[in-house]
Coordinates of C-alpha atoms and ligand atoms in Angstrom, one line a residue:
X1 CA 7.7 -176.1 -104.0
X2 CA 6.9 -172.9 -105.5
X3 CA 8.9 -173.9 -108.6
X4 CA 8.1 -171.8 -111.7
X5 CA 11.8 -172.3 -112.9
X6 CA 12.9 -172.6 -116.5
X7 CA 13.3 -176.1 -117.5
X8 CA 16.3 -177.5 -119.5
X9 CA 15.7 -177.4 -123.2
X10 CA 14.0 -180.7 -123.7
X11 CA 13.8 -182.3 -127.1
X12 CA 11.2 -180.7 -129.2
X13 CA 7.8 -182.0 -129.3
X14 CA 7.8 -182.5 -133.0
X15 CA 10.9 -184.7 -132.7
X16 CA 9.3 -186.7 -129.9
X17 CA 6.1 -187.1 -132.0
X18 CA 8.1 -188.2 -135.0
X19 CA 10.2 -190.5 -133.1
X20 CA 7.3 -192.2 -131.7
X21 CA 5.2 -192.3 -134.7
X22 CA 4.0 -195.4 -135.7
X23 CA 3.7 -196.1 -139.6
X24 CA -0.2 -195.6 -139.4
X25 CA 0.3 -192.6 -137.3
X26 CA 2.4 -190.8 -140.2
X27 CA -0.6 -190.5 -142.3
X28 CA -2.6 -188.8 -139.2
X29 CA 0.3 -186.7 -138.6
X30 CA 0.3 -185.6 -142.3
X31 CA -3.6 -185.0 -142.1
X32 CA -3.4 -183.2 -138.8
X33 CA -0.7 -180.7 -140.2
X34 CA -2.8 -180.3 -143.4
X35 CA -5.7 -179.0 -141.4
X36 CA -3.7 -176.6 -139.6
X37 CA -2.0 -175.4 -142.8
X38 CA -5.4 -174.8 -144.3
X39 CA -6.1 -172.6 -141.3
X40 CA -9.0 -174.9 -140.0
X41 CA -9.5 -175.9 -136.4
X42 CA -8.6 -179.0 -134.6
X43 CA -11.4 -179.9 -132.2
X44 CA -11.2 -182.2 -128.9
X45 CA -12.2 -185.4 -130.6
X46 CA -9.8 -185.1 -133.6
X47 CA -6.6 -187.0 -133.7
X48 CA -3.6 -185.0 -132.4
X49 CA 0.0 -185.8 -131.9
X50 CA 0.9 -186.2 -128.0
X51 CA 3.1 -183.1 -128.3
X52 CA 0.3 -180.7 -129.4
X53 CA -1.9 -182.0 -126.8
X54 CA 0.8 -181.5 -124.0
X55 CA 1.7 -178.0 -125.2
X56 CA -2.1 -177.0 -125.0
X57 CA -2.6 -178.5 -121.6
X58 CA 0.4 -176.8 -120.6
X59 CA -0.1 -173.3 -122.0
X60 CA -4.1 -173.3 -121.6
X61 CA -3.7 -174.3 -117.8
X62 CA -0.9 -171.8 -117.1
X63 CA -3.1 -169.2 -118.7
X64 CA -5.9 -170.2 -116.5
X65 CA -3.9 -170.3 -113.3
X66 CA -2.6 -166.7 -114.4
X67 CA -6.3 -165.3 -114.5
X68 CA -6.9 -166.8 -111.1
X69 CA -3.8 -165.8 -109.3
X70 CA -4.1 -162.4 -111.2
X71 CA -7.2 -161.6 -109.1
X72 CA -5.0 -161.2 -106.1
X73 CA -3.0 -158.0 -106.9
X74 CA -6.2 -156.0 -107.8
X75 CA -8.1 -157.6 -105.0
X76 CA -5.6 -156.2 -102.6
X77 CA -7.3 -152.5 -103.4
X78 CA -11.0 -153.4 -103.4
X79 CA -11.5 -152.3 -99.9
X80 CA -9.4 -149.0 -100.4
X81 CA -10.7 -147.9 -104.0
X82 CA -11.0 -144.1 -103.9
X83 CA -14.8 -143.8 -104.8
X84 CA -17.9 -146.2 -105.2
X85 CA -17.6 -146.0 -109.1
X86 CA -13.9 -147.0 -108.8
X87 CA -14.7 -149.8 -106.5
X88 CA -17.4 -151.2 -108.7
X89 CA -15.3 -151.2 -111.9
X90 CA -12.6 -152.8 -110.1
X91 CA -14.8 -155.4 -108.6
X92 CA -16.3 -156.1 -112.2
X93 CA -12.8 -156.5 -113.6
X94 CA -11.7 -158.8 -111.1
X95 CA -14.8 -161.0 -111.5
X96 CA -14.1 -160.9 -115.3
X97 CA -10.7 -162.5 -114.5
X98 CA -12.2 -165.2 -112.5
X99 CA -14.6 -165.8 -115.5
X100 CA -11.5 -166.1 -118.0
X101 CA -9.8 -168.6 -115.6
X102 CA -13.0 -170.6 -115.8
X103 CA -13.4 -170.5 -119.6
X104 CA -9.8 -171.6 -119.9
X105 CA -10.0 -174.5 -117.5
X106 CA -13.0 -175.7 -119.5
X107 CA -11.0 -175.3 -122.7
X108 CA -8.1 -177.2 -121.1
X109 CA -10.2 -180.0 -119.8
X110 CA -11.2 -181.0 -123.5
X111 CA -7.7 -182.0 -123.8
X112 CA -8.2 -185.1 -121.1
X113 CA -7.1 -183.6 -117.8
X114 CA -9.5 -182.6 -115.2
X115 CA -10.2 -179.3 -113.5
X116 CA -9.1 -180.8 -110.3
X117 CA -5.9 -182.2 -111.8
X118 CA -4.9 -178.7 -113.0
X119 CA -5.7 -177.1 -109.7
X120 CA -3.5 -179.7 -107.8
X121 CA -0.8 -178.7 -110.3
X122 CA -1.1 -175.1 -109.3
X123 CA -1.6 -175.6 -105.6
X124 CA 1.2 -178.1 -105.3
X125 CA 3.6 -175.3 -106.9
X126 CA 4.5 -177.6 -109.9
X127 CA 2.5 -175.4 -112.6
X128 CA 3.5 -172.0 -113.7
X129 CA 1.4 -168.7 -113.8
X130 CA 2.4 -165.5 -115.3
X131 CA 5.4 -164.0 -113.5
X132 CA 3.8 -160.6 -113.3
X133 CA 1.4 -161.6 -110.6
X134 CA 4.1 -162.0 -108.2
X135 CA 4.8 -158.5 -108.0
X136 CA 3.0 -156.3 -105.2
X137 CA 0.5 -153.6 -105.8
X138 CA 1.6 -150.8 -103.5
X139 CA -0.5 -147.9 -104.3
X140 CA -4.0 -146.9 -106.0
X141 CA -1.9 -146.0 -109.0
X142 CA -0.8 -149.6 -109.6
X143 CA -4.5 -150.3 -110.4
X144 CA -4.0 -147.9 -113.1
X145 CA -0.8 -149.6 -114.2
X146 CA -2.2 -153.2 -114.0
X147 CA -5.0 -152.2 -116.2
X148 CA -3.2 -150.0 -118.7
X149 CA 0.1 -152.3 -118.9
X150 CA -0.8 -156.0 -117.8
X151 CA -4.1 -156.1 -119.4
X152 CA -2.5 -154.2 -122.3
X153 CA 0.1 -156.9 -122.8
X154 CA -2.2 -159.6 -122.1
X155 CA -4.2 -158.3 -125.2
X156 CA -1.3 -158.1 -127.4
X157 CA -0.5 -161.6 -126.7
X158 CA -4.1 -163.0 -126.8
X159 CA -5.6 -161.4 -129.9
X160 CA -3.4 -163.7 -132.1
X161 CA -4.5 -166.7 -129.8
X162 CA -8.2 -166.0 -131.2
X163 CA -6.7 -167.6 -134.6
X164 CA -5.0 -170.4 -132.4
X165 CA -5.3 -173.8 -134.2
X166 CA -7.2 -175.3 -131.3
X167 CA -10.9 -174.7 -131.5
X168 CA -11.8 -174.4 -127.8
X169 CA -8.8 -172.2 -126.9
X170 CA -9.6 -169.9 -129.9
X171 CA -13.2 -169.3 -129.1
X172 CA -12.6 -168.7 -125.4
X173 CA -10.1 -166.1 -126.4
X174 CA -12.5 -164.0 -128.3
X175 CA -14.8 -162.9 -125.2
X176 CA -11.6 -162.9 -123.2
X177 CA -10.1 -160.2 -125.5
X178 CA -13.1 -158.1 -125.6
X179 CA -13.1 -158.0 -121.8
X180 CA -9.4 -157.3 -121.5
X181 CA -9.7 -154.3 -123.9
X182 CA -12.1 -152.8 -121.6
X183 CA -10.0 -153.4 -118.6
X184 CA -7.1 -151.7 -120.4
X185 CA -9.1 -148.7 -121.1
X186 CA -10.4 -148.6 -117.4
X187 CA -6.6 -148.8 -116.4
X188 CA -5.5 -146.0 -118.7
X189 CA -8.1 -143.8 -117.6
X190 CA -7.2 -144.3 -113.9
X191 CA -3.6 -143.0 -115.0
X192 CA -5.0 -140.2 -117.1
X193 CA -6.9 -139.0 -114.0
X194 CA -4.1 -139.2 -111.7
X195 CA -1.8 -137.5 -114.2
X196 CA -4.1 -134.8 -114.5
X197 CA -4.5 -134.5 -110.9
X198 CA -2.1 -133.1 -108.3
X199 CA 1.7 -133.3 -108.6
X200 CA 1.6 -136.0 -105.7
X201 CA -0.8 -138.0 -107.9
X202 CA 1.1 -137.7 -111.0
X203 CA 4.2 -138.8 -109.0
X204 CA 2.2 -141.9 -107.8
X205 CA 1.3 -142.7 -111.4
X206 CA 5.1 -142.4 -112.5
X207 CA 6.1 -144.4 -109.7
X208 CA 3.7 -147.3 -110.7
X209 CA 5.1 -147.2 -114.3
X210 CA 8.5 -147.2 -113.1
X211 CA 7.9 -150.6 -111.3
X212 CA 5.7 -152.3 -113.7
X213 CA 7.4 -151.7 -116.9
X214 CA 10.2 -154.1 -116.7
X215 CA 8.0 -156.9 -115.3
X216 CA 5.4 -156.1 -118.0
X217 CA 8.0 -156.6 -120.7
X218 CA 9.0 -160.2 -119.2
X219 CA 5.3 -161.3 -119.5
X220 CA 6.0 -161.9 -123.1
X221 CA 8.4 -164.7 -122.0
X222 CA 12.1 -165.2 -122.8
X223 CA 13.7 -163.8 -125.8
X224 CA 13.2 -165.8 -129.0
X225 CA 16.6 -167.6 -128.9
X226 CA 15.7 -169.0 -125.3
X227 CA 12.3 -169.8 -126.0
X228 CA 12.0 -173.6 -126.0
X229 CA 8.4 -174.2 -127.1
X230 CA 8.2 -171.5 -129.9
X231 CA 9.2 -173.5 -132.9
X232 CA 6.6 -176.3 -132.3
X233 CA 4.0 -173.8 -131.3
X234 CA 4.6 -171.8 -134.5
X235 CA 4.6 -174.9 -136.7
X236 CA 1.1 -175.9 -135.1
X237 CA -0.1 -172.5 -135.2
X238 CA -0.7 -172.1 -131.6
X239 CA 1.7 -169.1 -131.6
X240 CA 1.3 -166.6 -134.5
X241 CA 4.2 -164.3 -133.3
X242 CA 7.3 -164.9 -131.3
X243 CA 7.8 -163.6 -127.9
X244 CA 10.1 -160.8 -129.1
X245 CA 7.7 -159.7 -132.0
X246 CA 4.8 -159.5 -129.5
X247 CA 7.0 -157.5 -127.1
X248 CA 7.9 -155.1 -129.7
X249 CA 4.4 -154.6 -130.8
X250 CA 3.5 -153.8 -127.3
X251 CA 6.3 -151.3 -126.8
X252 CA 5.5 -149.6 -130.1
X253 CA 1.7 -149.3 -129.0
X254 CA 2.5 -148.2 -125.3
X255 CA 5.2 -145.8 -125.5
X256 CA 3.1 -143.1 -127.4
X257 CA 0.4 -143.6 -124.8
X258 CA 2.9 -143.1 -121.9
X259 CA 4.0 -139.8 -123.6
X260 CA 0.4 -138.7 -123.8
X261 CA 0.1 -139.1 -120.2
X262 CA 3.4 -137.2 -119.8
X263 CA 5.1 -139.9 -118.0
X264 CA 8.6 -141.1 -118.7
X265 CA 9.7 -144.7 -119.2
X266 CA 12.4 -146.0 -116.8
X267 CA 14.6 -147.2 -119.8
X268 CA 17.4 -144.8 -120.6
X269 CA 18.0 -146.7 -123.9
X270 CA 14.5 -146.4 -125.2
X271 CA 14.9 -144.8 -128.5
X272 CA 12.7 -144.5 -131.7
X273 CA 14.6 -146.0 -134.7
X274 CA 13.5 -144.1 -137.8
X275 CA 14.7 -146.8 -140.1
X276 CA 12.9 -149.6 -138.5
X277 CA 9.8 -147.6 -137.4
X278 CA 10.0 -149.3 -134.1
X279 CA 11.1 -148.2 -130.5
X280 CA 14.3 -150.0 -129.1
X281 CA 14.6 -150.9 -125.5
X282 CA 17.4 -151.4 -123.3
X283 CA 18.5 -154.9 -122.0
X284 CA 15.8 -156.9 -119.8
X285 CA 17.3 -158.4 -116.6
X286 CA 16.5 -162.1 -117.4
X287 CA 18.2 -163.0 -114.0
X288 CA 15.1 -161.5 -112.4
X289 CA 12.5 -163.2 -114.6
X290 CA 14.3 -166.5 -113.8
X291 CA 14.5 -165.6 -110.1
X292 CA 10.6 -165.1 -110.1
X293 CA 10.0 -168.0 -112.1
X294 CA 12.1 -170.0 -109.5
X295 CA 9.6 -169.0 -106.9
X296 CA 11.7 -166.2 -105.4
X297 CA 9.7 -163.2 -106.6
X298 CA 8.4 -160.3 -104.2
X299 CA 5.1 -162.2 -103.8
X300 CA 5.4 -165.7 -105.0
X301 CA 4.8 -167.3 -101.6
X302 CA 2.1 -165.0 -100.6
X303 CA 0.2 -165.7 -103.9
X304 CA 0.1 -169.5 -103.6
X305 CA -0.7 -169.3 -99.8
X306 CA -3.6 -167.3 -100.5
X307 CA -4.7 -169.6 -103.2
X308 CA -4.4 -172.5 -100.9
X309 CA -6.2 -170.9 -98.2
X310 CA -9.0 -170.1 -100.4
X311 CA -9.2 -173.5 -101.8
X312 CA -9.2 -175.0 -98.2
X313 CA -11.8 -172.4 -97.1
X314 CA -14.2 -173.4 -100.1
X315 CA -14.0 -177.1 -99.3
X316 CA -17.2 -177.1 -97.4
X317 CA -19.2 -175.4 -100.2
X318 CA -18.0 -178.0 -102.7
X319 CA -19.0 -180.8 -100.4
X320 CA -22.2 -179.2 -99.6
X321 CA -22.9 -178.7 -103.3
X322 CA -22.1 -182.5 -103.9
X323 CA -24.2 -183.6 -101.1
X324 CA -27.3 -181.5 -102.4
X325 CA -26.8 -183.0 -105.9
X326 CA -26.8 -186.5 -104.5
X327 CA -29.9 -185.9 -102.4
X328 CA -31.7 -184.6 -105.5
X329 CA -30.6 -187.3 -107.7
X330 CA -31.9 -189.9 -105.0
X331 CA -35.2 -188.0 -104.6
X332 CA -35.8 -187.9 -108.5
X333 CA -34.8 -191.6 -108.7
X334 CA -37.4 -192.3 -106.0
X335 CA -39.9 -190.2 -107.6
X336 CA -39.4 -192.0 -110.8
X337 CA -39.8 -195.4 -109.4
X338 CA -43.0 -194.4 -107.6
X339 CA -44.4 -193.0 -110.8
X340 CA -44.0 -196.3 -112.5
Ligands
LIG401 N1 5.6 -166.2 -116.7 O1 9.2 -171.4 -124.5 P1 8.5 -170.3 -123.9 C1 -3.2 -161.8 -118.0 C2 7.5 -170.1 -119.2 S1 -3.1 -163.4 -118.5 C3 5.8 -167.4 -116.2 O2 8.6 -169.0 -124.6 P2 5.6 -170.6 -124.5 C4 -4.8 -161.4 -117.7 C5 6.9 -170.8 -120.2 O3 5.7 -171.2 -119.7 C6 -1.4 -163.6 -118.5 N2 6.4 -168.3 -117.0 O4 7.0 -170.6 -123.6 C7 -4.9 -160.6 -116.5 C8 7.9 -172.1 -120.2 O5 7.9 -173.0 -119.1 P3 7.4 -174.5 -119.2 C9 -0.9 -164.9 -118.9 C10 6.7 -167.9 -118.4 O6 4.6 -171.3 -123.7 C11 -4.7 -159.2 -116.4 C12 9.2 -171.5 -120.2 O7 9.0 -170.1 -119.6 N3 -1.2 -165.0 -120.5 O8 -2.4 -161.1 -117.8 C13 6.6 -166.5 -118.8 O9 5.9 -171.1 -125.9 C14 -4.6 -158.6 -115.3 C15 9.8 -171.3 -121.6 O10 9.0 -170.2 -122.4 C16 -1.1 -166.2 -120.9 O11 -0.6 -167.2 -120.4 C17 5.9 -165.7 -117.7 N4 5.8 -164.5 -118.3 O12 5.5 -168.9 -124.3 C18 -5.4 -161.3 -115.4 C19 -1.2 -166.2 -122.3 N5 6.9 -166.6 -120.0 O13 5.9 -174.3 -119.4 C20 -5.6 -160.6 -114.1 C21 -1.0 -167.6 -123.1 C22 7.4 -167.9 -120.4 O14 8.1 -175.2 -120.3 C23 -5.1 -159.2 -114.3 N6 0.4 -168.0 -123.0 N7 7.2 -168.6 -119.2 O15 7.7 -175.0 -117.7 C24 1.3 -167.7 -123.8 O16 1.1 -167.2 -124.9 C25 2.8 -168.5 -123.8 O17 2.6 -169.5 -123.0 C26 3.8 -167.4 -123.4 C27 5.1 -168.4 -123.1 C28 4.0 -166.3 -124.3 C29 3.4 -166.9 -121.9

């Protein structure tokens, strides 16, 4: 239960596909890879190796679960937003995240697993969702930090996914990225307002950065040497950049923004390397990442409990909708018989 643990490194999906390949599949596999190498899209009805399908089912559904669970940390501040304007913006952002979850479940369903099965994987604790959503949002400044940093990291990871080889995922990402960019800006604007406010407000913004910085860096996933899926995902052009490359791009983009805010980063080793032109960071505490994935982060239990409660509370709505659809179907069928 609650397991998000890192699994043992399995045999690579390419290796499994190759081992299982029957002679007639070799030609299909070659054709499949040629489509990908030519930068064309794989569509739901196209032939694809099992490993490609499983990778996408896993990644897209985890991504969808992240959007849905990711509504909770911000939902925590809806009733305490400091003004009507802030409340309206936060509400709209959270609704956008729900929309992203649903586009992503739709994309994942095209791979042969139903939305109900994906929900079941989440609710039973078998499926992962992004580690970042297991951290609490303690102050209003966290709404700034989530938008600025969490959505900022999400965009960095998702812009390349707009070019992912699987058509439905790539297309869903285009709208998601447009909305995430807006979320990032509203978060940065909350931080800017706080940093230009009273010393107490600026201290609140600094505290939010201090608590979110390292967990946000972990969002990009394990370092490349420990990333078990990256090799296959790169070959299949699902991933265009490695976890470490995206983490570095994010740090390079974000450090100047933090400096503009007049904030400091909670990393004494953060230094600009003039030779490489990149910021270098101190060691990431991967034991914390593993702990959170294993279900022992600050909010893992609460997040899943809330999700299960919402699912149970919504049962009557789903049942009523199905009963209404059935009545309507019967009425239309009866009207058709009467008209004949
Ligand atoms: N948390 O071999 P890799 C958002 C797992 S959306 C939890 O490197 P991969 C919007 C990984 O699944 C945020 N688990 O794996 C928003 C795998 O486990 P598995 C979500 C993680 O797939 C903003 C294992 O570790 N975004 O924020 C994490 O090649 C504000 C080995 O890792 C996406 O899902 C993690 N951070 O690369 C919403 C983007 N990192 O499955 C609300 C799409 C790794 O074998 C408010 N996903 N793991 O059991 C991806 O790009 C990739 O899946 C990575 C991981 C980069 C996350």
